[in-house]
PDB file of C-alpha atoms in Angstrom:
ATOM      1  CA  MET A   1      22.166  -7.320  -4.832  1.00 42.00           C
ATOM      2  CA  SER A   2      23.535  -7.024  -1.887  1.00 46.00           C
ATOM      3  CA  ALA A   3      22.774  -4.887   1.374  1.00 49.00           C
ATOM      4  CA  ALA A   4      25.189  -2.428   0.414  1.00 46.00           C
ATOM      5  CA  SER A   5      23.733  -1.487  -2.843  1.00 45.00           C
ATOM      6  CA  PHE A   6      20.512  -1.049  -0.369  1.00 48.00           C
ATOM      7  CA  THR A   7      22.016   1.709   2.057  1.00 48.00           C
ATOM      8  CA  SER A   8      23.206   3.873  -0.727  1.00 47.00           C
ATOM      9  CA  THR A   9      19.739   3.687  -2.558  1.00 47.00           C
ATOM     10  CA  PRO A  10      17.762   6.425  -2.708  1.00 48.00           C
ATOM     11  CA  ARG A  11      15.400   7.327   0.242  1.00 45.00           C
ATOM     12  CA  ARG A  12      15.874   4.205   1.640  1.00 44.00           C
ATOM     13  CA  GLN A  13      14.605   5.966   5.314  1.00 45.00           C
ATOM     14  CA  SER A  14      11.445   7.453   3.623  1.00 80.00           C
ATOM     15  CA  TYR A  15       9.999   3.804   4.382  1.00 96.00           C
ATOM     16  CA  THR A  16       9.352   1.607   7.490  1.00 97.00           C
ATOM     17  CA  PHE A  17       9.121  -1.926   6.747  1.00 98.00           C
ATOM     18  CA  PHE A  18       6.134  -3.821   9.367  1.00 98.00           C
ATOM     19  CA  VAL A  19       7.036  -6.881   9.828  1.00 98.00           C
ATOM     20  CA  ASP A  20       3.907  -9.217  10.687  1.00 96.00           C
ATOM     21  CA  ARG A  21       4.050 -11.842  13.082  1.00 94.00           C
ATOM     22  CA  ASP A  22       3.867 -14.774  11.074  1.00 92.00           C
ATOM     23  CA  LEU A  23       8.010 -13.854  10.239  1.00 95.00           C
ATOM     24  CA  GLY A  24       9.076 -13.588  13.879  1.00 93.00           C
ATOM     25  CA  ARG A  25      10.577 -11.117  15.697  1.00 95.00           C
ATOM     26  CA  LYS A  26      13.992 -11.687  15.617  1.00 97.00           C
ATOM     27  CA  ILE A  27      16.032 -13.474  13.319  1.00 98.00           C
ATOM     28  CA  VAL A  28      14.337 -11.760  10.172  1.00 98.00           C
ATOM     29  CA  PRO A  29      13.528  -8.091  11.541  1.00 98.00           C
ATOM     30  CA  GLN A  30      17.634  -8.220  12.970  1.00 98.00           C
ATOM     31  CA  ALA A  31      18.162  -8.899   9.301  1.00 98.00           C
ATOM     32  CA  LEU A  32      16.400  -6.349   7.762  1.00 98.00           C
ATOM     33  CA  ARG A  33      17.728  -3.840  10.180  1.00 97.00           C
ATOM     34  CA  ASP A  34      21.689  -4.839   9.530  1.00 97.00           C
ATOM     35  CA  ALA A  35      20.637  -4.482   5.784  1.00 96.00           C
ATOM     36  CA  GLY A  36      19.595  -0.414   6.818  1.00 95.00           C
ATOM     37  CA  ALA A  37      16.017  -1.347   6.775  1.00 96.00           C
ATOM     38  CA  GLN A  38      13.943   0.822   9.253  1.00 96.00           C
ATOM     39  CA  VAL A  39      11.702  -1.732  10.633  1.00 98.00           C
ATOM     40  CA  GLU A  40       8.353  -2.745  13.348  1.00 98.00           C
ATOM     41  CA  ILE A  41       7.358  -5.930  14.808  1.00 97.00           C
ATOM     42  CA  HIS A  42       3.940  -6.788  14.938  1.00 97.00           C
ATOM     43  CA  ASP A  43       4.068  -7.615  18.205  1.00 94.00           C
ATOM     44  CA  ASP A  44       5.671  -4.368  19.939  1.00 95.00           C
ATOM     45  CA  HIS A  45       2.219  -3.065  18.436  1.00 97.00           C
ATOM     46  CA  PHE A  46      -0.203  -4.854  18.500  1.00 96.00           C
ATOM     47  CA  PRO A  47      -1.899  -7.769  20.460  1.00 94.00           C
ATOM     48  CA  GLN A  48      -0.528 -11.410  19.307  1.00 89.00           C
ATOM     49  CA  GLY A  49      -3.952 -12.838  18.366  1.00 89.00           C
ATOM     50  CA  ALA A  50      -5.384  -9.339  16.540  1.00 93.00           C
ATOM     51  CA  LEU A  51      -6.988  -9.743  13.680  1.00 91.00           C
ATOM     52  CA  ASP A  52      -5.391  -8.462  10.622  1.00 92.00           C
ATOM     53  CA  ALA A  53      -8.827  -6.421   9.377  1.00 90.00           C
ATOM     54  CA  GLU A  54      -8.398  -4.735  13.321  1.00 92.00           C
ATOM     55  CA  TRP A  55      -4.093  -3.481  12.816  1.00 95.00           C
ATOM     56  CA  LEU A  56      -3.817  -3.350   8.812  1.00 95.00           C
ATOM     57  CA  PRO A  57      -5.428   0.541   9.182  1.00 95.00           C
ATOM     58  CA  GLU A  58      -3.019   1.244  11.855  1.00 96.00           C
ATOM     59  CA  VAL A  59      -0.196   0.375   9.268  1.00 97.00           C
ATOM     60  CA  GLY A  60      -1.918   1.767   6.528  1.00 96.00           C
ATOM     61  CA  ARG A  61      -2.198   5.181   8.718  1.00 96.00           C
ATOM     62  CA  ARG A  62       1.331   5.054   9.581  1.00 97.00           C
ATOM     63  CA  GLY A  63       2.648   4.460   6.059  1.00 96.00           C
ATOM     64  CA  TRP A  64       4.359   1.687   6.952  1.00 98.00           C
ATOM     65  CA  VAL A  65       5.344  -0.972   4.281  1.00 98.00           C
ATOM     66  CA  LEU A  66       4.036  -4.840   4.999  1.00 98.00           C
ATOM     67  CA  VAL A  67       6.417  -7.862   5.430  1.00 98.00           C
ATOM     68  CA  THR A  68       3.759 -10.966   5.504  1.00 96.00           C
ATOM     69  CA  LYS A  69       4.075 -15.016   5.135  1.00 95.00           C
ATOM     70  CA  ASP A  70       0.153 -14.876   4.036  1.00 89.00           C
ATOM     71  CA  ARG A  71      -0.147 -15.757   0.837  1.00 85.00           C
ATOM     72  CA  GLU A  72      -3.784 -15.775   1.264  1.00 84.00           C
ATOM     73  CA  ILE A  73      -4.487 -12.038   2.190  1.00 86.00           C
ATOM     74  CA  ARG A  74      -5.137 -11.172  -0.799  1.00 82.00           C
ATOM     75  CA  TYR A  75      -8.149 -13.758  -0.859  1.00 83.00           C
ATOM     76  CA  ARG A  76      -9.907 -12.713   2.122  1.00 86.00           C
ATOM     77  CA  ALA A  77     -12.130 -10.711   2.018  1.00 84.00           C
ATOM     78  CA  ALA A  78     -12.299  -8.684   4.969  1.00 85.00           C
ATOM     79  CA  GLU A  79      -8.504  -8.255   4.848  1.00 87.00           C
ATOM     80  CA  ARG A  80      -8.327  -7.638   1.881  1.00 89.00           C
ATOM     81  CA  GLU A  81     -10.454  -4.601   2.202  1.00 89.00           C
ATOM     82  CA  ALA A  82      -8.690  -3.194   5.375  1.00 90.00           C
ATOM     83  CA  LEU A  83      -5.385  -3.512   3.266  1.00 93.00           C
ATOM     84  CA  LEU A  84      -7.049  -1.207   0.489  1.00 92.00           C
ATOM     85  CA  ASN A  85      -8.948   1.591   2.303  1.00 93.00           C
ATOM     86  CA  ALA A  86      -5.394   1.732   4.452  1.00 94.00           C
ATOM     87  CA  GLY A  87      -3.714   1.989   1.584  1.00 94.00           C
ATOM     88  CA  VAL A  88      -0.920  -0.012   2.529  1.00 96.00           C
ATOM     89  CA  ARG A  89       1.779  -1.406   0.620  1.00 97.00           C
ATOM     90  CA  ALA A  90       2.166  -5.064   0.977  1.00 97.00           C
ATOM     91  CA  PHE A  91       5.084  -7.813   0.296  1.00 98.00           C
ATOM     92  CA  VAL A  92       4.277 -11.391   1.003  1.00 96.00           C
ATOM     93  CA  LEU A  93       7.645 -13.588   0.957  1.00 97.00           C
ATOM     94  CA  ARG A  94       6.246 -16.429  -1.409  1.00 94.00           C
ATOM     95  CA  THR A  95       8.249 -19.469  -0.023  1.00 90.00           C
ATOM     96  CA  ARG A  96       7.337 -22.982   2.618  1.00 85.00           C
ATOM     97  CA  GLY A  97       9.306 -24.445   4.786  1.00 88.00           C
ATOM     98  CA  LEU A  98      12.330 -22.447   5.204  1.00 93.00           C
ATOM     99  CA  SER A  99      13.320 -20.927   8.129  1.00 93.00           C
ATOM    100  CA  GLY A 100      13.973 -18.103   9.626  1.00 93.00           C
ATOM    101  CA  PRO A 101      17.656 -17.105   8.745  1.00 96.00           C
ATOM    102  CA  ASP A 102      16.687 -18.767   4.306  1.00 97.00           C
ATOM    103  CA  ASN A 103      14.206 -16.412   5.238  1.00 97.00           C
ATOM    104  CA  ALA A 104      15.553 -13.441   6.167  1.00 98.00           C
ATOM    105  CA  GLN A 105      18.374 -14.111   3.613  1.00 98.00           C
ATOM    106  CA  ILE A 106      15.974 -13.838   0.354  1.00 98.00           C
ATOM    107  CA  LEU A 107      14.203 -10.665   2.217  1.00 98.00           C
ATOM    108  CA  VAL A 108      17.692  -8.591   2.313  1.00 98.00           C
ATOM    109  CA  ARG A 109      18.250  -9.983  -1.267  1.00 98.00           C
ATOM    110  CA  ALA A 110      15.035  -8.171  -2.696  1.00 98.00           C
ATOM    111  CA  LEU A 111      15.284  -5.026  -0.431  1.00 98.00           C
ATOM    112  CA  PRO A 112      16.790  -2.865  -2.863  1.00 97.00           C
ATOM    113  CA  ARG A 113      13.862  -4.278  -4.979  1.00 98.00           C
ATOM    114  CA  MET A 114      10.774  -3.792  -2.712  1.00 98.00           C
ATOM    115  CA  VAL A 115      12.183   0.475  -2.189  1.00 97.00           C
ATOM    116  CA  ARG A 116      12.590   0.338  -5.894  1.00 96.00           C
ATOM    117  CA  PHE A 117       8.607  -1.179  -5.827  1.00 97.00           C
ATOM    118  CA  CYS A 118       7.021   1.262  -4.009  1.00 96.00           C
ATOM    119  CA  ILE A 119       8.825   4.480  -4.863  1.00 95.00           C
ATOM    120  CA  GLY A 120       7.484   2.669  -8.766  1.00 94.00           C
ATOM    121  CA  ASN A 121       3.729   1.602  -7.516  1.00 95.00           C
ATOM    122  CA  PRO A 122       1.561   3.811  -5.840  1.00 93.00           C
ATOM    123  CA  PRO A 123      -0.072   2.298  -2.835  1.00 94.00           C
ATOM    124  CA  PRO A 124      -2.411  -0.417  -2.001  1.00 95.00           C
ATOM    125  CA  PHE A 125      -1.508  -3.119  -3.519  1.00 95.00           C
ATOM    126  CA  ILE A 126      -0.152  -6.575  -2.865  1.00 95.00           C
ATOM    127  CA  ALA A 127       3.452  -8.121  -4.105  1.00 97.00           C
ATOM    128  CA  ALA A 128       5.292 -10.838  -3.692  1.00 97.00           C
ATOM    129  CA  VAL A 129       8.606 -11.394  -3.276  1.00 98.00           C
ATOM    130  CA  LEU A 130      10.210 -14.465  -4.942  1.00 97.00           C
ATOM    131  CA  PRO A 131      12.611 -17.221  -3.259  1.00 96.00           C
ATOM    132  CA  SER A 132      15.123 -15.476  -5.970  1.00 95.00           C
ATOM    133  CA  GLY A 133      14.447 -11.721  -4.601  1.00 96.00           C
ATOM    134  CA  GLY A 134      12.619 -10.895  -7.553  1.00 97.00           C
ATOM    135  CA  VAL A 135       9.028  -8.941  -7.176  1.00 98.00           C
ATOM    136  CA  THR A 136       6.300  -8.948  -8.736  1.00 97.00           C
ATOM    137  CA  MET A 137       2.930  -7.465  -8.393  1.00 97.00           C
ATOM    138  CA  LEU A 138      -0.033 -10.275  -6.835  1.00 94.00           C
ATOM    139  CA  PHE A 139      -3.284  -7.270  -6.841  1.00 90.00           C
ATOM    140  CA  ARG A 140      -3.735  -4.024  -7.241  1.00 87.00           C
ATOM    141  CA  GLU A 141      -6.517  -2.011  -6.874  1.00 76.00           C
ATOM    142  CA  SER A 142      -7.966  -0.311 -10.392  1.00 67.00           C
ATOM    143  CA  ARG A 143      -8.343   3.489 -10.960  1.00 63.00           C
ATOM    144  CA  ARG A 144     -12.474   3.200 -11.177  1.00 61.00           C
ATOM    145  CA  ARG A 145     -12.522   1.531  -8.203  1.00 60.00           C
ATOM    146  CA  ARG A 146     -10.069   3.763  -6.128  1.00 58.00           C
ATOM    147  CA  ARG A 147     -11.607   6.769  -7.558  1.00 62.00           C
ATOM    148  CA  ARG A 148     -15.358   5.437  -6.100  1.00 63.00           C
ATOM    149  CA  ARG A 149     -14.034   4.469  -2.768  1.00 57.00           C
ATOM    150  CA  ARG A 150     -12.548   8.112  -2.285  1.00 60.00           C
ATOM    151  CA  ALA A 151     -15.018   9.861  -3.805  1.00 60.00           C
ATOM    152  CA  PRO A 152     -16.987  12.021  -1.052  1.00 59.00           C
ATOM    153  CA  ARG A 153     -20.108  10.293  -0.024  1.00 54.00           C
ATOM    154  CA  SER A 154     -23.363  12.504  -0.438  1.00 53.00           C
TER     155      SER A 154
END
């Protein structure tokens, strides 16, 4: 899909994409902005060396959609728990060794699918953005676990 089709996607303004530091501060964020997305950059809000478990709760509180290249985020318990507890929607770019412009092109191509995925899937989740621009679910919190986590503690 083209950037033009993204700009005509309803509710596009309802999502702000938070670009993790592993995708850089310039090329990827600017390409997403040029495609019509609202974008926030990690280093504009958090120290460069901040641990994921420290900033993920704030990303969730603000309702931002995480975009990262961190393929291991779903396997590290502290980060996964922070992401789930904060209700974060996360997209992991599944590329290796590509340049910033190549990653930007893939994300711009995937943007309409990412928006539709957010509309169709309640948070929290971790989804993959494939080199083709496709989007697929990697991890979703089970309903049972979600109910347990949200149940009031006595």
